[in-house]
Coordinates of C-alpha atoms in Angstrom, one line a residue:
Chain A
X1201 CA 0.0 0.0 0.0
X1202 CA 1.3 3.4 -1.0
X1203 CA 0.4 6.6 1.0
X1204 CA 1.3 10.0 -0.3
X1205 CA 0.7 13.3 1.7
X1206 CA -0.7 15.7 -0.9
X1207 CA -1.3 18.4 1.6
X1208 CA -0.1 18.6 5.2
X1209 CA -1.5 22.1 6.1
X1210 CA -4.7 22.9 7.9
X1211 CA -7.5 25.1 6.3
X1212 CA -5.9 28.1 4.5
X1213 CA -2.6 26.3 4.0
X1214 CA 0.8 27.6 4.8
X1215 CA 1.2 30.5 4.1
X1216 CA -2.4 31.5 4.3
X1217 CA -3.6 34.1 1.8
X1218 CA -4.3 36.8 4.4
X1219 CA -2.0 35.8 7.2
X1220 CA 1.1 37.8 8.2
X1221 CA 2.1 35.9 11.4
X1222 CA 5.7 35.2 12.0
X1223 CA 5.5 31.8 10.5
X1224 CA 3.7 33.0 7.3
X1225 CA 6.3 35.8 6.9
X1226 CA 9.1 33.3 7.3
X1227 CA 7.8 30.8 4.8
X1228 CA 7.1 33.6 2.3
X1229 CA 10.7 34.8 2.8
X1230 CA 12.0 31.3 2.2
X1231 CA 13.6 31.2 5.6
X1232 CA 15.5 28.0 6.3
X1233 CA 13.5 25.6 8.5
X1234 CA 10.2 26.6 7.0
X1235 CA 8.4 24.7 4.1
X1236 CA 5.1 25.8 2.4
X1237 CA 2.2 23.4 2.8
X1238 CA -1.0 22.9 0.8
X1239 CA -4.3 22.0 2.4
X1240 CA -5.2 18.7 4.0
X1241 CA -5.3 15.6 1.9
X1242 CA -3.7 12.1 1.5
X1243 CA -3.7 9.8 -1.5
X1244 CA -3.7 6.0 -1.0
X1245 CA -3.3 3.1 -3.4
X1246 CA -3.0 -0.7 -3.0
X1247 CA -1.6 -1.2 -6.5
X1248 CA 0.0 2.1 -7.4
X1249 CA -2.5 2.4 -10.3
X1250 CA -5.9 3.3 -8.8
X1251 CA -6.0 5.9 -6.0
X1252 CA -8.3 6.9 -3.2
X1253 CA -8.1 10.5 -1.9
X1254 CA -8.7 11.1 1.7
X1255 CA -10.3 14.5 1.6
X1256 CA -10.3 16.8 -1.5
X1257 CA -8.5 20.0 -0.8
X1258 CA -9.0 23.4 -2.5
X1259 CA -5.3 23.0 -3.6
X1260 CA -6.0 19.7 -5.4
X1261 CA -5.0 21.0 -8.9
X1262 CA -1.7 22.3 -7.6
X1263 CA -1.1 19.0 -5.7
X1264 CA -1.7 17.0 -8.8
X1265 CA 0.8 19.0 -10.7
X1266 CA 3.4 17.7 -8.3
X1267 CA 2.2 14.1 -8.3
X1268 CA 2.7 12.3 -11.6
X1269 CA 1.0 9.1 -10.3
X1270 CA -2.3 11.0 -10.0
X1271 CA -2.6 12.4 -13.5
X1272 CA -3.4 10.6 -16.8
X1273 CA -0.4 8.7 -18.3
X1274 CA 0.5 9.1 -22.0
X1275 CA -1.1 5.7 -22.9
X1276 CA -4.4 6.5 -21.1
X1277 CA -7.6 7.4 -23.0
X1278 CA -8.2 11.1 -23.8
X1279 CA -10.1 11.7 -20.6
X1280 CA -8.8 9.6 -17.6
X1281 CA -7.8 9.8 -14.0
X1282 CA -6.1 7.3 -11.7
X1283 CA -8.3 8.8 -8.9
X1284 CA -11.3 6.5 -8.5
X1285 CA -12.7 7.6 -5.1
X1286 CA -12.6 10.3 -2.5
X1287 CA -13.5 9.8 1.2
X1288 CA -14.3 12.8 3.4
X1289 CA -13.6 13.0 7.1
X1290 CA -15.9 16.0 7.5
X1291 CA -17.6 18.8 5.6
X1292 CA -14.9 21.6 6.1
X1293 CA -14.0 23.7 3.1
X1294 CA -10.4 22.5 3.2
X1295 CA -11.7 18.9 2.9
X1296 CA -14.5 19.3 0.3
X1297 CA -13.7 22.2 -2.0
X1298 CA -11.3 20.1 -4.1
X1299 CA -14.4 18.2 -5.4
X1300 CA -15.0 21.3 -7.6
X1301 CA -11.7 20.7 -9.3
X1302 CA -12.8 17.1 -10.1
X1303 CA -15.4 18.2 -12.6
X1304 CA -15.4 17.6 -16.3
X1305 CA -17.5 14.4 -16.5
X1306 CA -15.0 12.0 -14.9
X1307 CA -16.5 9.0 -13.0
X1308 CA -15.4 8.4 -9.4
X1309 CA -17.1 7.8 -6.0
X1310 CA -17.5 10.1 -3.0
X1311 CA -17.7 8.5 0.4
X1312 CA -18.9 10.5 3.4
X1313 CA -21.1 10.5 6.4
X1314 CA -24.8 11.1 5.9
X1315 CA -24.6 14.7 7.2
X1316 CA -21.7 15.6 5.0
X1317 CA -23.5 14.2 2.0
X1318 CA -26.5 16.3 3.0
X1319 CA -24.3 19.4 3.2
X1320 CA -23.0 18.7 -0.3
X1321 CA -26.5 18.1 -1.6
X1322 CA -27.6 21.4 0.0
X1323 CA -25.0 23.3 -2.2
X1324 CA -26.1 23.2 -5.9
X1325 CA -22.6 24.1 -7.0
X1326 CA -21.5 20.5 -6.3
X1327 CA -24.0 19.3 -8.9
X1328 CA -21.2 20.2 -11.3
X1329 CA -20.3 16.6 -10.5
X1330 CA -23.1 14.7 -12.2
X1331 CA -24.7 12.2 -9.8
X1332 CA -24.8 9.4 -12.5
X1333 CA -21.0 9.7 -12.8
X1334 CA -20.1 10.6 -9.2
X1335 CA -22.2 8.7 -6.7
X1336 CA -22.2 9.9 -3.1
X1337 CA -22.0 6.9 -0.9
X1338 CA -22.9 7.0 2.7
X1339 CA -20.3 5.8 5.2
X1340 CA -21.8 3.7 8.1
X1341 CA -19.8 4.1 11.3
X1342 CA -17.8 1.1 12.4
X1343 CA -18.8 -0.9 9.2
X1344 CA -15.7 -1.8 7.1
X1345 CA -16.3 -1.1 3.4
X1346 CA -14.5 -2.1 0.3
X1347 CA -13.7 1.0 -1.7
X1348 CA -14.5 1.2 -5.4
X1349 CA -15.1 3.8 -8.0
X1350 CA -15.5 4.1 -11.8
X1351 CA -16.3 0.3 -11.7
X1352 CA -12.9 -0.5 -10.2
X1353 CA -12.3 -2.2 -6.9
X1354 CA -9.4 -0.4 -5.2
X1355 CA -8.4 -3.3 -2.9
X1356 CA -8.7 -1.0 0.0
X1357 CA -11.0 -1.3 3.0
X1358 CA -12.2 1.8 4.9
X1359 CA -13.5 1.7 8.4
X1360 CA -15.0 5.1 9.5
X1361 CA -15.3 5.9 13.1
X1362 CA -16.6 9.0 15.0
X1363 CA -14.2 11.2 16.9
X1364 CA -14.9 14.2 19.1
X1365 CA -15.0 17.2 16.8
X1366 CA -17.1 20.1 15.5
X1367 CA -19.5 20.6 12.6
X1368 CA -18.1 22.5 9.6
X1369 CA -17.8 26.3 10.2
X1370 CA -20.3 27.2 7.5
X1371 CA -22.9 24.9 9.0
X1372 CA -22.5 26.1 12.6
X1373 CA -25.7 26.9 14.5
X1374 CA -24.9 29.5 17.1
X1375 CA -28.0 28.6 19.2
X1376 CA -27.4 24.9 19.5
X1377 CA -25.2 23.0 21.9
X1378 CA -21.7 22.6 20.5
X1379 CA -22.9 24.6 17.4
X1380 CA -25.2 21.8 16.3
X1381 CA -22.4 19.2 16.1
X1382 CA -23.6 15.5 16.1
X1383 CA -21.7 12.3 16.4
X1384 CA -20.3 11.5 12.9
X1385 CA -19.6 15.1 11.9
X1386 CA -15.9 14.4 12.4
X1387 CA -14.6 11.0 11.3
X1388 CA -11.4 9.1 11.6
X1389 CA -10.5 6.4 9.1
X1390 CA -8.7 3.1 9.3
X1391 CA -7.5 2.2 5.8
X1392 CA -6.5 -1.5 5.2
X1393 CA -4.9 -3.1 2.2
X1394 CA -7.3 -5.9 1.6
X1395 CA -4.6 -8.2 0.3
X1396 CA -1.7 -7.7 2.6
X1397 CA -3.7 -6.6 5.7
X1398 CA -1.4 -3.6 6.2
X1399 CA -3.3 -0.7 7.7
X1400 CA -3.0 2.8 9.1
X1401 CA -5.2 5.5 10.7
X1402 CA -5.9 9.0 9.4
X1403 CA -7.4 11.4 11.9
X1404 CA -6.9 15.0 10.7
X1405 CA -9.4 16.5 13.1
X1406 CA -10.0 15.5 16.7
X1407 CA -11.2 17.7 19.5
X1408 CA -10.5 15.3 22.4
X1409 CA -9.0 12.0 23.3
X1410 CA -11.2 9.3 24.7
X1411 CA -11.1 5.6 25.8
X1412 CA -12.4 4.5 22.4
X1413 CA -9.4 6.1 20.7
X1414 CA -7.0 4.6 23.2
X1415 CA -8.3 1.1 22.6
X1416 CA -8.4 1.6 18.8
X1417 CA -4.9 3.1 18.3
X1418 CA -3.1 0.8 20.7
X1419 CA 0.0 -0.6 18.9
X1420 CA -1.1 0.7 15.5
X1421 CA 1.7 0.6 12.9
X1422 CA 1.0 4.2 11.6
X1423 CA -1.2 7.1 12.7
X1424 CA -1.6 10.4 11.0
X1425 CA -3.1 12.7 13.7
X1426 CA -4.5 16.2 14.1
X1427 CA -1.5 18.5 14.6
X1428 CA -3.4 21.7 14.0
X1429 CA -2.2 23.6 17.0
X1430 CA 0.6 23.2 19.5
X1431 CA -1.0 25.4 22.2
X1432 CA -4.7 25.7 22.9
X1433 CA -4.4 29.5 22.8
X1434 CA -1.8 30.1 20.1
X1435 CA -4.1 31.8 17.7
X1436 CA -5.3 34.2 20.4
X1437 CA -1.8 34.8 21.7
X1438 CA -0.6 35.6 18.1
X1439 CA -3.5 38.0 17.6
X1440 CA -4.8 35.9 14.7
X1441 CA -8.3 35.0 15.8
X1442 CA -10.3 35.0 19.0
X1443 CA -10.7 31.2 19.0
X1444 CA -9.1 28.4 21.1
X1445 CA -8.2 25.1 19.6
X1446 CA -11.1 23.4 21.3
X1447 CA -13.5 26.0 19.9
X1448 CA -12.3 25.0 16.4
X1449 CA -12.7 21.3 17.1
X1450 CA -9.0 20.5 17.5
X1451 CA -7.1 19.3 20.5
X1452 CA -3.6 20.7 21.0
X1453 CA -0.3 18.9 20.8
X1454 CA 1.1 20.2 24.1
X1455 CA -0.1 19.9 27.7
X1456 CA -1.8 17.4 30.0
X1457 CA -4.8 17.2 27.7
X1458 CA -2.7 17.3 24.5
X1459 CA -2.1 14.6 21.9
X1460 CA 1.6 14.1 22.8
X1461 CA 0.6 13.1 26.3
X1462 CA -2.4 11.0 25.0
X1463 CA -0.1 8.9 22.7
X1464 CA 2.6 8.3 25.3
X1465 CA 1.4 4.8 26.3
X1466 CA -0.1 3.7 23.0
X1467 CA 3.0 2.1 21.5
X1468 CA 2.1 3.4 18.1
X1469 CA 5.0 2.5 15.8
X1470 CA 5.0 5.6 13.5
X1471 CA 3.0 8.7 14.4
X1472 CA 2.8 11.8 12.2
X1473 CA 1.3 15.2 12.8
X1474 CA -0.8 16.4 9.9
X1475 CA -3.3 19.2 9.3
X1476 CA -0.8 21.8 10.6
X1477 CA -2.1 25.3 11.1
X1478 CA 0.0 28.3 10.0
X1479 CA 0.2 29.4 13.7
X1480 CA 1.9 26.1 14.8
X1481 CA 5.4 26.6 16.1
X1482 CA 6.4 23.1 14.9
X1483 CA 6.4 24.5 11.3
X1484 CA 9.8 26.0 12.2
X1485 CA 12.2 23.0 12.2
X1486 CA 14.6 25.0 14.4
X1487 CA 12.0 25.7 17.1
X1488 CA 11.9 24.3 20.6
X1489 CA 8.5 22.9 19.9
X1490 CA 9.7 21.0 16.8
X1491 CA 12.5 19.5 19.0
X1492 CA 9.9 18.5 21.6
X1493 CA 7.6 16.6 19.3
X1494 CA 10.4 14.9 17.4
X1495 CA 12.0 13.9 20.8
X1496 CA 8.6 12.4 21.7
X1497 CA 8.8 10.2 18.6
X1498 CA 6.6 12.2 16.3
X1499 CA 7.2 13.3 12.7
X1500 CA 5.8 16.5 11.3
X1501 CA 4.2 15.8 7.9
X1502 CA 5.5 17.6 4.8
X1503 CA 3.7 17.8 1.4
X1504 CA 5.0 15.0 -0.8
X1505 CA 5.9 12.6 2.0
X1506 CA 5.5 9.0 0.7
X1507 CA 5.2 5.9 2.8
X1508 CA 5.0 2.3 1.7
X1509 CA 3.2 0.0 4.1
Chain B
X95 CA -3.3 51.4 -13.7
X96 CA -1.7 48.0 -13.3
X97 CA -3.2 44.8 -14.7
X98 CA -1.9 41.4 -14.0
X99 CA -3.1 38.1 -15.5
X100 CA -3.4 35.7 -12.6
X101 CA -4.9 32.9 -14.7
X102 CA -5.2 32.8 -18.5
X103 CA -6.8 29.3 -18.7
X104 CA -10.4 28.3 -19.0
X105 CA -12.3 26.1 -16.6
X106 CA -10.1 23.2 -15.6
X107 CA -6.9 25.1 -16.4
X108 CA -4.0 23.8 -18.5
X109 CA -3.3 20.9 -18.0
X110 CA -6.8 19.9 -16.8
X111 CA -6.8 17.2 -14.0
X112 CA -8.4 14.5 -16.1
X113 CA -7.4 15.5 -19.6
X114 CA -5.0 13.6 -21.8
X115 CA -5.4 15.5 -25.0
X116 CA -2.3 16.2 -27.1
X117 CA -2.0 19.7 -25.6
X118 CA -2.3 18.5 -22.0
X119 CA 0.3 15.7 -22.6
X120 CA 2.6 18.2 -24.2
X121 CA 2.4 20.7 -21.3
X122 CA 2.8 17.9 -18.7
X123 CA 5.9 16.8 -20.7
X124 CA 7.3 20.3 -20.6
X125 CA 7.4 20.4 -24.4
X126 CA 8.8 23.6 -25.8
X127 CA 6.1 26.0 -27.0
X128 CA 3.6 25.0 -24.2
X129 CA 3.1 26.8 -20.9
X130 CA 0.8 25.7 -18.1
X131 CA -2.0 28.0 -17.3
X132 CA -4.2 28.4 -14.1
X133 CA -7.8 29.3 -14.3
X134 CA -9.4 32.6 -15.3
X135 CA -8.7 35.7 -13.3
X136 CA -7.1 39.2 -13.6
X137 CA -5.9 41.6 -10.8
X138 CA -6.2 45.3 -11.3
X139 CA -4.9 48.3 -9.3
X140 CA -4.9 52.0 -9.7
X141 CA -2.2 52.6 -7.1
X142 CA -0.3 49.3 -6.9
X143 CA -1.4 49.0 -3.3
X144 CA -5.1 48.0 -3.3
X145 CA -6.3 45.5 -5.8
X146 CA -9.5 44.4 -7.5
X147 CA -9.8 40.8 -8.7
X148 CA -11.8 40.2 -11.8
X149 CA -13.1 36.7 -11.0
X150 CA -11.8 34.4 -8.2
X151 CA -10.4 31.2 -9.7
X152 CA -10.1 27.9 -7.9
X153 CA -6.4 28.3 -8.3
X154 CA -6.3 31.6 -6.4
X155 CA -4.0 30.3 -3.6
X156 CA -1.4 29.1 -6.1
X157 CA -1.8 32.3 -8.1
X158 CA -1.1 34.4 -5.0
X159 CA 2.0 32.4 -4.2
X160 CA 3.5 33.8 -7.5
X161 CA 2.3 37.4 -7.0
X162 CA 4.1 39.2 -4.2
X163 CA 1.9 42.3 -4.7
X164 CA -1.2 40.4 -3.6
X165 CA 0.0 39.0 -0.3
X166 CA 0.6 40.8 3.0
X167 CA 3.8 42.7 3.2
X168 CA 6.1 42.3 6.2
X169 CA 5.0 45.7 7.7
X170 CA 1.2 44.9 7.4
X171 CA -0.9 43.9 10.4
X172 CA -1.1 40.3 11.4
X173 CA -4.1 39.6 9.2
X174 CA -4.1 41.7 6.0
X175 CA -4.7 41.5 2.2
X176 CA -4.1 44.0 -0.6
X177 CA -7.2 42.5 -2.3
X178 CA -10.1 44.8 -1.4
X179 CA -12.7 43.6 -3.9
X180 CA -13.7 40.9 -6.4
X181 CA -16.0 41.4 -9.4
X182 CA -17.5 38.4 -11.1
X183 CA -18.4 38.1 -14.8
X184 CA -20.6 35.1 -14.2
X185 CA -21.3 32.2 -11.8
X186 CA -19.1 29.6 -13.3
X187 CA -17.0 27.4 -11.0
X188 CA -13.8 28.7 -12.5
X189 CA -14.8 32.3 -11.6
X190 CA -16.4 31.9 -8.2
X191 CA -14.7 29.0 -6.4
X192 CA -11.7 31.1 -5.4
X193 CA -14.0 33.0 -3.0
X194 CA -13.7 29.9 -0.8
X195 CA -9.9 30.6 -0.6
X196 CA -10.7 34.1 0.6
X197 CA -12.1 32.9 4.0
X198 CA -10.6 33.6 7.4
X199 CA -12.4 36.8 8.4
X200 CA -10.9 39.2 5.9
X201 CA -13.0 42.1 4.8
X202 CA -13.5 42.8 1.1
X203 CA -16.4 43.3 -1.3
X204 CA -17.9 41.0 -3.9
X205 CA -19.5 42.6 -7.0
X206 CA -21.8 40.5 -9.2
X207 CA -25.0 40.5 -11.1
X208 CA -28.2 39.8 -9.1
X209 CA -28.5 36.3 -10.4
X210 CA -24.9 35.4 -9.6
X211 CA -25.4 36.8 -6.1
X212 CA -28.5 34.7 -5.8
X213 CA -26.5 31.6 -6.9
X214 CA -23.9 32.3 -4.2
X215 CA -26.7 32.9 -1.6
X216 CA -28.2 29.5 -2.6
X217 CA -24.9 27.7 -1.7
X218 CA -24.4 27.8 2.1
X219 CA -20.7 26.9 1.7
X220 CA -20.1 30.5 0.6
X221 CA -21.4 31.7 4.0
X222 CA -17.8 30.9 5.1
X223 CA -17.4 34.5 4.0
X224 CA -19.3 36.4 6.8
X225 CA -21.8 38.8 5.2
X226 CA -20.8 41.6 7.7
X227 CA -17.2 41.4 6.5
X228 CA -17.8 40.5 2.8
X229 CA -20.8 42.3 1.4
X230 CA -22.3 41.1 -1.9
X231 CA -22.9 44.2 -4.0
X232 CA -25.3 44.0 -7.0
X233 CA -23.9 45.3 -10.3
X234 CA -26.4 47.3 -12.3
X235 CA -25.9 46.9 -16.0
X236 CA -24.6 50.0 -17.8
X237 CA -24.2 51.9 -14.5
X238 CA -20.6 52.8 -13.8
X239 CA -19.7 52.1 -10.2
X240 CA -16.7 53.3 -8.1
X241 CA -15.2 50.1 -6.6
X242 CA -14.4 50.0 -2.9
X243 CA -13.9 47.4 -0.3
X244 CA -12.7 47.1 3.3
X245 CA -13.5 50.8 3.5
X246 CA -11.0 51.7 0.8
X247 CA -11.8 53.4 -2.4
X248 CA -9.8 51.7 -5.1
X249 CA -9.8 54.5 -7.6
X250 CA -11.3 52.2 -10.2
X251 CA -14.6 52.5 -12.0
X252 CA -16.4 49.4 -13.2
X253 CA -19.0 49.4 -15.9
X254 CA -20.8 46.0 -16.3
X255 CA -22.5 45.2 -19.5
X256 CA -24.4 42.1 -20.7
X257 CA -22.9 40.0 -23.4
X258 CA -24.4 36.9 -25.2
X259 CA -23.6 33.9 -23.1
X260 CA -24.8 31.0 -21.1
X261 CA -25.9 30.4 -17.5
X262 CA -23.3 28.5 -15.3
X263 CA -23.3 24.8 -16.0
X264 CA -24.5 23.8 -12.5
X265 CA -27.5 26.1 -12.8
X266 CA -28.6 24.9 -16.3
X267 CA -32.3 24.0 -16.7
X268 CA -32.5 21.4 -19.4
X269 CA -36.2 22.2 -20.1
X270 CA -35.8 26.0 -20.5
X271 CA -34.8 27.9 -23.7
X272 CA -31.0 28.3 -23.8
X273 CA -30.9 26.3 -20.5
X274 CA -32.6 29.1 -18.6
X275 CA -30.0 31.8 -19.5
X276 CA -31.1 35.4 -19.0
X277 CA -29.5 38.7 -20.0
X278 CA -26.9 39.5 -17.4
X279 CA -25.8 35.9 -16.7
X280 CA -22.6 36.7 -18.6
X281 CA -21.0 40.1 -18.2
X282 CA -18.2 42.1 -19.8
X283 CA -16.4 44.8 -17.8
X284 CA -15.0 48.1 -18.7
X285 CA -12.5 49.1 -16.0
X286 CA -11.4 52.7 -15.8
X287 CA -8.7 54.4 -13.7
X288 CA -10.8 57.2 -12.2
X289 CA -7.8 59.5 -12.0
X290 CA -6.1 59.0 -15.4
X291 CA -9.1 57.9 -17.4
X292 CA -7.2 55.0 -18.8
X293 CA -9.5 52.0 -19.4
X294 CA -9.7 48.5 -20.8
X295 CA -12.3 45.8 -21.4
X296 CA -12.4 42.3 -19.9
X297 CA -14.7 39.8 -21.7
X298 CA -13.6 36.3 -20.8
X299 CA -16.9 34.7 -22.0
X300 CA -18.9 35.7 -25.0
X301 CA -21.1 33.5 -27.1
X302 CA -21.7 35.8 -30.1
X303 CA -20.7 39.2 -31.4
X304 CA -23.4 41.8 -31.9
X305 CA -23.7 45.5 -32.8
X306 CA -23.6 46.6 -29.2
X307 CA -20.1 45.1 -28.8
X308 CA -19.0 46.6 -32.1
X309 CA -20.0 50.0 -31.0
X310 CA -18.5 49.6 -27.5
X311 CA -15.1 48.2 -28.4
X312 CA -14.4 50.5 -31.4
X313 CA -10.9 51.9 -31.0
X314 CA -10.5 50.6 -27.4
X315 CA -6.9 50.8 -26.1
X316 CA -7.0 47.2 -24.7
X317 CA -9.4 44.3 -24.8
X318 CA -9.0 40.9 -23.1
X319 CA -11.4 38.6 -25.0
X320 CA -12.8 35.1 -24.9
X321 CA -10.2 32.8 -26.5
X322 CA -11.7 29.6 -25.2
X323 CA -11.8 27.6 -28.4
X324 CA -10.2 28.1 -31.8
X325 CA -12.7 25.9 -33.7
X326 CA -16.4 25.6 -32.9
X327 CA -16.0 21.7 -32.9
X328 CA -12.5 21.2 -31.5
X329 CA -13.7 19.5 -28.3
X330 CA -15.8 17.1 -30.3
X331 CA -13.1 16.5 -32.9
X332 CA -10.6 15.7 -30.2
X333 CA -13.0 13.3 -28.5
X334 CA -13.0 15.3 -25.3
X335 CA -16.7 16.2 -25.0
X336 CA -19.8 16.2 -27.1
X337 CA -20.3 20.0 -26.9
X338 CA -19.6 22.7 -29.4
X339 CA -18.3 26.1 -28.4
X340 CA -21.7 27.7 -28.8
X341 CA -23.2 25.1 -26.5
X342 CA -20.7 26.1 -23.8
X343 CA -21.4 29.8 -24.3
X344 CA -18.2 30.7 -26.1
X345 CA -17.8 31.9 -29.7
X346 CA -14.7 30.5 -31.5
X347 CA -11.7 32.4 -32.7
X348 CA -11.7 31.2 -36.2
X349 CA -14.2 31.3 -39.1
X350 CA -16.7 33.8 -40.5
X351 CA -18.6 34.0 -37.1
X352 CA -15.4 34.0 -35.1
X353 CA -13.8 36.7 -32.9
X354 CA -10.8 37.3 -35.2
X355 CA -13.1 38.2 -38.0
X356 CA -15.3 40.3 -35.7
X357 CA -12.4 42.4 -34.4
X358 CA -11.0 43.0 -37.9
X359 CA -12.5 46.5 -38.3
X360 CA -12.6 47.6 -34.7
X361 CA -9.2 49.3 -34.6
X362 CA -8.6 47.9 -31.1
X363 CA -5.0 48.9 -30.1
X364 CA -4.1 45.9 -28.1
X365 CA -6.2 42.7 -28.1
X366 CA -5.4 39.6 -26.0
X367 CA -7.1 36.2 -26.0
X368 CA -7.8 34.9 -22.5
X369 CA -9.8 32.1 -20.9
X370 CA -8.0 29.6 -23.2
X371 CA -9.3 26.0 -23.1
X372 CA -6.8 23.1 -23.0
X373 CA -8.1 22.0 -26.4
X374 CA -7.1 25.2 -28.1
X375 CA -4.4 24.8 -30.7
X376 CA -3.1 28.4 -30.0
X377 CA -1.7 26.9 -26.7
X378 CA 1.1 25.6 -28.9
X379 CA 3.3 28.5 -29.8
X380 CA 4.6 26.6 -32.8
X381 CA 1.2 25.8 -34.2
X382 CA -0.3 27.2 -37.5
X383 CA -3.2 28.6 -35.4
X384 CA -0.8 30.5 -33.1
X385 CA 0.8 32.0 -36.2
X386 CA -2.6 33.0 -37.6
X387 CA -3.8 34.8 -34.4
X388 CA -0.6 36.6 -33.9
X389 CA -0.4 37.6 -37.6
X390 CA -3.9 39.1 -37.0
X391 CA -2.5 41.3 -34.3
X392 CA -3.6 39.2 -31.3
X393 CA -1.6 38.2 -28.2
X394 CA -2.3 34.9 -26.4
X395 CA -2.3 35.6 -22.6
X396 CA 0.1 33.9 -20.3
X397 CA -0.2 33.7 -16.5
X398 CA 1.8 36.5 -15.0
X399 CA 1.5 38.9 -17.9
X400 CA 1.7 42.5 -16.6
X401 CA 0.4 45.6 -18.3
X402 CA 0.6 49.2 -17.2
X403 CA -2.0 51.5 -18.8

């Protein structure tokens, strides 16, 4: 099974179009230690020929231009794509807007939770993907599913599970508890190579650790995990926005309630922070925080990272 | 007045994600004579400090990464953008999806025809742009308007006029005449520097030439015009799609009804083809068709082209 990080950044990417924080200035100035990052997406393949996208980022077209495996090969027909399916972990703009890039009458399948499909259905702009070519398939929680698309079986099994999170920003209901969030609005995925049995977890958004996650991730060979923020208050402290990490549906890396602490006893073989927000100090490879996470056995995802499992 | 071509390609860009036509193969293979092109957008500024976008392309984030004038400068506040307004010529995905990139609580104004505003309003995903920060201002046809945004007057006047065209694909009504298209669904813009009086025209989509266009464009100093297709049938002939240019709302460059012929007697000083589809033979600078359009006094837009008027 091949895994390729198409985008390791959070919503907005790095640098973000309107952000002038120290990190964004540094990456725009090509300061050593800083690498630009497009928005959140992975590509996975069992055979290297047919691919599943985990989330479709607004930067998809740019990501494909750097990923020869994901564009038509010279011998392919005049309209073709190795991408046969997309699975969405939630309805956030950084995870769904790339579907608009995947227009032009190409068949593939979209997998998402019921409420995310409902959100797509409520936006006529997504009807640019004709339903007869691009079916929207509902993911049932805790039910492993063989992924297929464009009449091709990808040889990948997807298990979707609910993690603590928050409904997409544009769907928030100010008057409802937790802005109207329901179980299933934020998913984690376990992806398994049906033939070899190799598997990994992809959890780009998670608001809180719980016993179910502890049981699930114990001794996993590979986990991509929500690395949006290092500190709960870093966006407030940098004057970027009046929201904490929890308010945005993301647990922080640091501290007693943070992901570093939560993973300490899980014996996960390889753990990688992904969905990194531009405010995160680990984006500076010479920072104290980068040294802390790497000393704790974490990697910090970069665009283009490839893993064979 | 400064004008910068952010994206010179049509919907899908060049190469297009799922296209394997001869042009797309050539540009992917970095064949001499072929340049990649992002999707359709211009940036305009009277003072070089505050900018108006003409259309917001899905590739906006990538376009900004190549345009230092359009991102925050080191001395700016922690959240900032030189982009103060966006004006939309229609509701097509290649012209509106970039609005989703412009999230993160940044104030600016969106100018569009009533029916395009209605289309945005009908898609809750665009509410990611909070209405109190990003007002949607209706363009009245044939009424010159001073453009402003984020409480800044841009020193630019915009005159919107209706041109023959087609409603956005995702809004088409199969049962209505011309798919439900109404006057105003496709606009052309005249942009004038309020101080100097310098002006130009931007018409990235136009299905047909008419007397009103002839009268309007006569002796214009600069026109960017719909260069989507060279031949009416080129997409059909290349096996890409069963649609003619007219069916897609674009007149062709060539032939007795084409734009080259239509401009012959207009004495336009500088004329530039823009919104170039990946099927267009003028994308090959060594082609017979490129030689024909340049011999007729046309330029073929490239991303990054800058003009001072």
